[in-house]
Amino acid sequence: GVGEGLVQMQQMKKSCAVLSGRYCTDRVLEKDYKLLDKVLGTGMSGPVHLAEGKSDGRKYAVKSFKKSGLSLKNRQELKNEAELYLQLDHPHIAQLSRVYETDKVLHLVMEHMEGGELCSRLLGRGRYTEEAAAGAAYQMLLAVAYLHAPANQIAHRDLKLENFLYERKDTNVLKLIDFGFAKFWDPSTRM
């Protein structure tokens, strides 16, 4: 039935993420990235650190999860989040570059978004022009439409202004972040 097909599709997508070489269980983060002292923000899992790629010199955001305090179910959910996020490829979704998993920790290495939150920029300006508001809304809707498309069938489940970041301070390019509550969904069932 539809449910079995969805499960098979999810398993295939997960195995593709692992096979892509971007989900690393045999390599440590520090081999490829230098963690810098700067903390970019703090989420429910703890601080998000700035890192520098050793091979390309680019800046990245690294979100780390200690596995010791997590139940087996929560560990699996975290792994599923990482595998789901690795599949996404859209200009308005911040890219998850790599995942590093050890016995003790799971690191998500993400595109560094230097421009700050949509919420902060809006509060700083006081208000957007109609044109700027339309541009921001359009980019947000493009990201959500991509997630909801039949090829992806992903519900983000935490859409808010704080989860849309600007690529750089001098641009208006917005990208969606934080897939901690995201789930695959079956369009034939209610959420």
PDB file of C-alpha atoms in Angstrom:
ATOM      1  CA  GLY A   1       0.000   0.000   0.000  1.00  0.00           C
ATOM      2  CA  VAL A   2       0.845   3.666   0.221  1.00  0.00           C
ATOM      3  CA  GLY A   3       2.376   3.283   3.708  1.00  0.00           C
ATOM      4  CA  GLU A   4       4.722   0.491   2.581  1.00  0.00           C
ATOM      5  CA  GLY A   5       5.836   2.533  -0.429  1.00  0.00           C
ATOM      6  CA  LEU A   6       6.577   5.516   1.806  1.00  0.00           C
ATOM      7  CA  VAL A   7       8.661   3.363   4.159  1.00  0.00           C
ATOM      8  CA  GLN A   8      10.629   1.932   1.209  1.00  0.00           C
ATOM      9  CA  MET A   9      11.197   5.438  -0.182  1.00  0.00           C
ATOM     10  CA  GLN A  10      12.434   6.669   3.214  1.00  0.00           C
ATOM     11  CA  GLN A  11      14.825   3.708   3.559  1.00  0.00           C
ATOM     12  CA  MET A  12      16.171   4.284   0.050  1.00  0.00           C
ATOM     13  CA  LYS A  13      16.705   8.001   0.741  1.00  0.00           C
ATOM     14  CA  LYS A  14      18.498   7.185   4.011  1.00  0.00           C
ATOM     15  CA  SER A  15      20.825   4.674   2.397  1.00  0.00           C
ATOM     16  CA  CYS A  16      21.648   7.188  -0.353  1.00  0.00           C
ATOM     17  CA  ALA A  17      22.675   9.759   2.274  1.00  0.00           C
ATOM     18  CA  VAL A  18      24.944   7.267   4.023  1.00  0.00           C
ATOM     19  CA  LEU A  19      26.392   6.033   0.734  1.00  0.00           C
ATOM     20  CA  SER A  20      27.087   9.569  -0.473  1.00  0.00           C
ATOM     21  CA  GLY A  21      30.159   9.686   1.772  1.00  0.00           C
ATOM     22  CA  ARG A  22      28.843  12.730   3.608  1.00  0.00           C
ATOM     23  CA  TYR A  23      27.744  10.733   6.677  1.00  0.00           C
ATOM     24  CA  CYS A  24      31.041   9.777   8.300  1.00  0.00           C
ATOM     25  CA  THR A  25      31.315   7.114  10.977  1.00  0.00           C
ATOM     26  CA  ASP A  26      34.920   6.172  10.245  1.00  0.00           C
ATOM     27  CA  ARG A  27      36.419   9.665  10.407  1.00  0.00           C
ATOM     28  CA  VAL A  28      36.570  12.397  13.063  1.00  0.00           C
ATOM     29  CA  LEU A  29      35.477  15.996  12.580  1.00  0.00           C
ATOM     30  CA  GLU A  30      38.839  17.438  13.655  1.00  0.00           C
ATOM     31  CA  LYS A  31      40.582  15.734  10.733  1.00  0.00           C
ATOM     32  CA  ASP A  32      38.669  17.912   8.249  1.00  0.00           C
ATOM     33  CA  TYR A  33      37.681  21.023  10.232  1.00  0.00           C
ATOM     34  CA  LYS A  34      39.269  23.340  12.774  1.00  0.00           C
ATOM     35  CA  LEU A  35      36.775  24.389  15.457  1.00  0.00           C
ATOM     36  CA  LEU A  36      37.151  28.096  16.213  1.00  0.00           C
ATOM     37  CA  ASP A  37      36.378  29.782  19.537  1.00  0.00           C
ATOM     38  CA  LYS A  38      33.435  31.764  18.196  1.00  0.00           C
ATOM     39  CA  VAL A  39      29.952  30.568  19.192  1.00  0.00           C
ATOM     40  CA  LEU A  40      27.404  31.433  16.495  1.00  0.00           C
ATOM     41  CA  GLY A  41      24.344  30.666  18.584  1.00  0.00           C
ATOM     42  CA  THR A  42      22.851  28.311  21.119  1.00  0.00           C
ATOM     43  CA  GLY A  43      20.080  25.832  20.486  1.00  0.00           C
ATOM     44  CA  MET A  44      18.390  23.120  22.543  1.00  0.00           C
ATOM     45  CA  SER A  45      21.352  20.813  21.913  1.00  0.00           C
ATOM     46  CA  GLY A  46      23.944  23.380  22.957  1.00  0.00           C
ATOM     47  CA  PRO A  47      26.210  25.869  21.212  1.00  0.00           C
ATOM     48  CA  VAL A  48      26.755  26.091  17.457  1.00  0.00           C
ATOM     49  CA  HIS A  49      30.451  26.736  16.775  1.00  0.00           C
ATOM     50  CA  LEU A  50      32.196  28.395  13.874  1.00  0.00           C
ATOM     51  CA  ALA A  51      34.660  26.093  12.104  1.00  0.00           C
ATOM     52  CA  GLU A  52      37.072  26.353   9.210  1.00  0.00           C
ATOM     53  CA  GLY A  53      37.450  23.692   6.541  1.00  0.00           C
ATOM     54  CA  LYS A  54      41.050  22.474   6.425  1.00  0.00           C
ATOM     55  CA  SER A  55      40.899  21.665   2.716  1.00  0.00           C
ATOM     56  CA  ASP A  56      39.022  24.750   1.464  1.00  0.00           C
ATOM     57  CA  GLY A  57      39.463  27.420   4.163  1.00  0.00           C
ATOM     58  CA  ARG A  58      35.712  28.123   4.107  1.00  0.00           C
ATOM     59  CA  LYS A  59      33.738  28.876   7.262  1.00  0.00           C
ATOM     60  CA  TYR A  60      31.117  26.409   8.517  1.00  0.00           C
ATOM     61  CA  ALA A  61      28.657  26.163  11.401  1.00  0.00           C
ATOM     62  CA  VAL A  62      29.045  23.015  13.524  1.00  0.00           C
ATOM     63  CA  LYS A  63      26.174  21.828  15.702  1.00  0.00           C
ATOM     64  CA  SER A  64      27.172  19.016  18.078  1.00  0.00           C
ATOM     65  CA  PHE A  65      24.970  16.586  19.980  1.00  0.00           C
ATOM     66  CA  LYS A  66      26.278  14.542  22.916  1.00  0.00           C
ATOM     67  CA  LYS A  67      24.768  11.085  22.604  1.00  0.00           C
ATOM     68  CA  SER A  68      25.302  10.090  26.262  1.00  0.00           C
ATOM     69  CA  GLY A  69      22.201  11.879  27.549  1.00  0.00           C
ATOM     70  CA  LEU A  70      19.936  10.621  24.765  1.00  0.00           C
ATOM     71  CA  SER A  71      17.666   7.600  24.794  1.00  0.00           C
ATOM     72  CA  LEU A  72      18.069   5.040  22.018  1.00  0.00           C
ATOM     73  CA  LYS A  73      14.907   6.440  20.409  1.00  0.00           C
ATOM     74  CA  ASN A  74      16.275  10.014  20.534  1.00  0.00           C
ATOM     75  CA  ARG A  75      19.609   8.877  19.074  1.00  0.00           C
ATOM     76  CA  GLN A  76      17.789   7.254  16.164  1.00  0.00           C
ATOM     77  CA  GLU A  77      15.669  10.388  15.641  1.00  0.00           C
ATOM     78  CA  LEU A  78      18.845  12.491  15.571  1.00  0.00           C
ATOM     79  CA  LYS A  79      20.427  10.178  13.017  1.00  0.00           C
ATOM     80  CA  ASN A  80      17.234  10.271  10.939  1.00  0.00           C
ATOM     81  CA  GLU A  81      17.263  14.104  11.066  1.00  0.00           C
ATOM     82  CA  ALA A  82      20.836  14.169   9.800  1.00  0.00           C
ATOM     83  CA  GLU A  83      20.116  11.706   6.993  1.00  0.00           C
ATOM     84  CA  LEU A  84      16.977  13.603   5.982  1.00  0.00           C
ATOM     85  CA  TYR A  85      18.827  16.939   5.992  1.00  0.00           C
ATOM     86  CA  LEU A  86      21.725  15.533   3.901  1.00  0.00           C
ATOM     87  CA  GLN A  87      19.338  14.853   1.012  1.00  0.00           C
ATOM     88  CA  LEU A  88      18.157  18.430   0.693  1.00  0.00           C
ATOM     89  CA  ASP A  89      19.534  20.540  -2.132  1.00  0.00           C
ATOM     90  CA  HIS A  90      17.819  23.884  -2.601  1.00  0.00           C
ATOM     91  CA  PRO A  91      19.073  27.484  -2.876  1.00  0.00           C
ATOM     92  CA  HIS A  92      16.865  28.567   0.057  1.00  0.00           C
ATOM     93  CA  ILE A  93      17.806  25.770   2.461  1.00  0.00           C
ATOM     94  CA  ALA A  94      21.140  26.013   4.284  1.00  0.00           C
ATOM     95  CA  GLN A  95      23.236  23.063   3.147  1.00  0.00           C
ATOM     96  CA  LEU A  96      24.300  20.317   5.512  1.00  0.00           C
ATOM     97  CA  SER A  97      27.780  19.539   4.209  1.00  0.00           C
ATOM     98  CA  ARG A  98      28.742  16.570   6.348  1.00  0.00           C
ATOM     99  CA  VAL A  99      27.821  14.535   9.402  1.00  0.00           C
ATOM    100  CA  TYR A 100      30.369  12.967  11.734  1.00  0.00           C
ATOM    101  CA  GLU A 101      29.173  10.309  14.160  1.00  0.00           C
ATOM    102  CA  THR A 102      31.263   8.701  16.896  1.00  0.00           C
ATOM    103  CA  ASP A 103      30.237   6.652  19.925  1.00  0.00           C
ATOM    104  CA  LYS A 104      29.904   9.835  21.973  1.00  0.00           C
ATOM    105  CA  VAL A 105      28.860  12.649  19.664  1.00  0.00           C
ATOM    106  CA  LEU A 106      27.147  13.544  16.393  1.00  0.00           C
ATOM    107  CA  HIS A 107      28.376  16.683  14.574  1.00  0.00           C
ATOM    108  CA  LEU A 108      26.403  18.445  11.843  1.00  0.00           C
ATOM    109  CA  VAL A 109      28.656  20.577   9.608  1.00  0.00           C
ATOM    110  CA  MET A 110      26.490  23.178   7.916  1.00  0.00           C
ATOM    111  CA  GLU A 111      26.828  26.111   5.587  1.00  0.00           C
ATOM    112  CA  HIS A 112      27.757  29.207   7.611  1.00  0.00           C
ATOM    113  CA  MET A 113      25.075  31.852   7.315  1.00  0.00           C
ATOM    114  CA  GLU A 114      26.746  35.190   8.101  1.00  0.00           C
ATOM    115  CA  GLY A 115      23.769  37.516   7.672  1.00  0.00           C
ATOM    116  CA  GLY A 116      21.813  36.730  10.831  1.00  0.00           C
ATOM    117  CA  GLU A 117      18.196  35.832  11.457  1.00  0.00           C
ATOM    118  CA  LEU A 118      15.275  37.249   9.514  1.00  0.00           C
ATOM    119  CA  CYS A 119      13.702  38.105  12.878  1.00  0.00           C
ATOM    120  CA  SER A 120      16.733  40.142  14.020  1.00  0.00           C
ATOM    121  CA  ARG A 121      16.983  42.021  10.732  1.00  0.00           C
ATOM    122  CA  LEU A 122      13.281  42.827  10.820  1.00  0.00           C
ATOM    123  CA  LEU A 123      13.504  44.079  14.421  1.00  0.00           C
ATOM    124  CA  GLY A 124      16.568  46.155  13.534  1.00  0.00           C
ATOM    125  CA  ARG A 125      14.852  47.845  10.605  1.00  0.00           C
ATOM    126  CA  GLY A 126      11.500  48.310  12.280  1.00  0.00           C
ATOM    127  CA  ARG A 127       9.684  47.399   9.086  1.00  0.00           C
ATOM    128  CA  TYR A 128      10.327  46.141   5.568  1.00  0.00           C
ATOM    129  CA  THR A 129       9.323  47.857   2.385  1.00  0.00           C
ATOM    130  CA  GLU A 130       6.607  46.053   0.475  1.00  0.00           C
ATOM    131  CA  GLU A 131       9.213  44.918  -2.055  1.00  0.00           C
ATOM    132  CA  ALA A 132      11.599  43.576   0.623  1.00  0.00           C
ATOM    133  CA  ALA A 133       8.744  41.804   2.440  1.00  0.00           C
ATOM    134  CA  ALA A 134       7.553  40.209  -0.811  1.00  0.00           C
ATOM    135  CA  GLY A 135      11.100  39.043  -1.610  1.00  0.00           C
ATOM    136  CA  ALA A 136      11.555  37.489   1.834  1.00  0.00           C
ATOM    137  CA  ALA A 137       8.136  35.792   1.746  1.00  0.00           C
ATOM    138  CA  TYR A 138       8.804  34.448  -1.757  1.00  0.00           C
ATOM    139  CA  GLN A 139      12.108  32.856  -0.696  1.00  0.00           C
ATOM    140  CA  MET A 140      10.504  31.327   2.395  1.00  0.00           C
ATOM    141  CA  LEU A 141       7.696  29.856   0.312  1.00  0.00           C
ATOM    142  CA  LEU A 142      10.155  28.433  -2.240  1.00  0.00           C
ATOM    143  CA  ALA A 143      11.935  26.543   0.557  1.00  0.00           C
ATOM    144  CA  VAL A 144       8.673  25.194   1.993  1.00  0.00           C
ATOM    145  CA  ALA A 145       7.327  24.236  -1.455  1.00  0.00           C
ATOM    146  CA  TYR A 146      10.539  22.275  -2.115  1.00  0.00           C
ATOM    147  CA  LEU A 147      10.132  20.370   1.162  1.00  0.00           C
ATOM    148  CA  HIS A 148       6.464  19.610   0.481  1.00  0.00           C
ATOM    149  CA  ALA A 149       7.009  18.543  -3.144  1.00  0.00           C
ATOM    150  CA  PRO A 150       6.052  14.930  -3.969  1.00  0.00           C
ATOM    151  CA  ALA A 151       9.730  14.023  -4.460  1.00  0.00           C
ATOM    152  CA  ASN A 152      10.559  15.029  -0.856  1.00  0.00           C
ATOM    153  CA  GLN A 153       7.392  14.924   1.274  1.00  0.00           C
ATOM    154  CA  ILE A 154       9.049  16.578   4.266  1.00  0.00           C
ATOM    155  CA  ALA A 155       7.281  18.634   6.922  1.00  0.00           C
ATOM    156  CA  HIS A 156       9.681  21.054   8.674  1.00  0.00           C
ATOM    157  CA  ARG A 157       7.353  21.535  11.680  1.00  0.00           C
ATOM    158  CA  ASP A 158       9.261  24.508  13.138  1.00  0.00           C
ATOM    159  CA  LEU A 159       8.796  27.351  10.665  1.00  0.00           C
ATOM    160  CA  LYS A 160       9.488  30.685  12.356  1.00  0.00           C
ATOM    161  CA  LEU A 161      11.426  33.854  11.555  1.00  0.00           C
ATOM    162  CA  GLU A 162      14.381  32.709  13.694  1.00  0.00           C
ATOM    163  CA  ASN A 163      14.828  29.647  11.442  1.00  0.00           C
ATOM    164  CA  PHE A 164      15.371  31.723   8.308  1.00  0.00           C
ATOM    165  CA  LEU A 165      18.894  33.140   8.064  1.00  0.00           C
ATOM    166  CA  TYR A 166      20.458  35.544   5.618  1.00  0.00           C
ATOM    167  CA  GLU A 167      23.400  34.223   3.637  1.00  0.00           C
ATOM    168  CA  ARG A 168      25.432  37.402   4.231  1.00  0.00           C
ATOM    169  CA  LYS A 169      24.893  40.812   5.809  1.00  0.00           C
ATOM    170  CA  ASP A 170      25.059  42.551   2.419  1.00  0.00           C
ATOM    171  CA  THR A 171      22.506  40.335   0.643  1.00  0.00           C
ATOM    172  CA  ASN A 172      18.829  39.494   0.926  1.00  0.00           C
ATOM    173  CA  VAL A 173      19.244  35.756   0.219  1.00  0.00           C
ATOM    174  CA  LEU A 174      17.320  33.793   2.869  1.00  0.00           C
ATOM    175  CA  LYS A 175      17.795  30.136   3.784  1.00  0.00           C
ATOM    176  CA  LEU A 176      15.849  27.799   6.047  1.00  0.00           C
ATOM    177  CA  ILE A 177      17.692  26.046   8.898  1.00  0.00           C
ATOM    178  CA  ASP A 178      17.015  23.673  11.828  1.00  0.00           C
ATOM    179  CA  PHE A 179      15.478  20.381  10.808  1.00  0.00           C
ATOM    180  CA  GLY A 180      15.232  19.005  14.366  1.00  0.00           C
ATOM    181  CA  PHE A 181      11.455  18.551  14.164  1.00  0.00           C
ATOM    182  CA  ALA A 182      11.283  17.648  10.458  1.00  0.00           C
ATOM    183  CA  LYS A 183       9.587  14.421   9.422  1.00  0.00           C
ATOM    184  CA  PHE A 184       8.728  12.575   6.260  1.00  0.00           C
ATOM    185  CA  TRP A 185       4.992  12.674   5.757  1.00  0.00           C
ATOM    186  CA  ASP A 186       2.462  10.633   3.891  1.00  0.00           C
ATOM    187  CA  PRO A 187       0.079  13.008   2.081  1.00  0.00           C
ATOM    188  CA  SER A 188      -2.768  10.519   2.455  1.00  0.00           C
ATOM    189  CA  THR A 189      -2.737  10.881   6.262  1.00  0.00           C
ATOM    190  CA  ARG A 190      -3.400  13.894   8.477  1.00  0.00           C
ATOM    191  CA  MET A 191      -0.561  15.288  10.537  1.00  0.00           C
TER     192      MET A 191
END
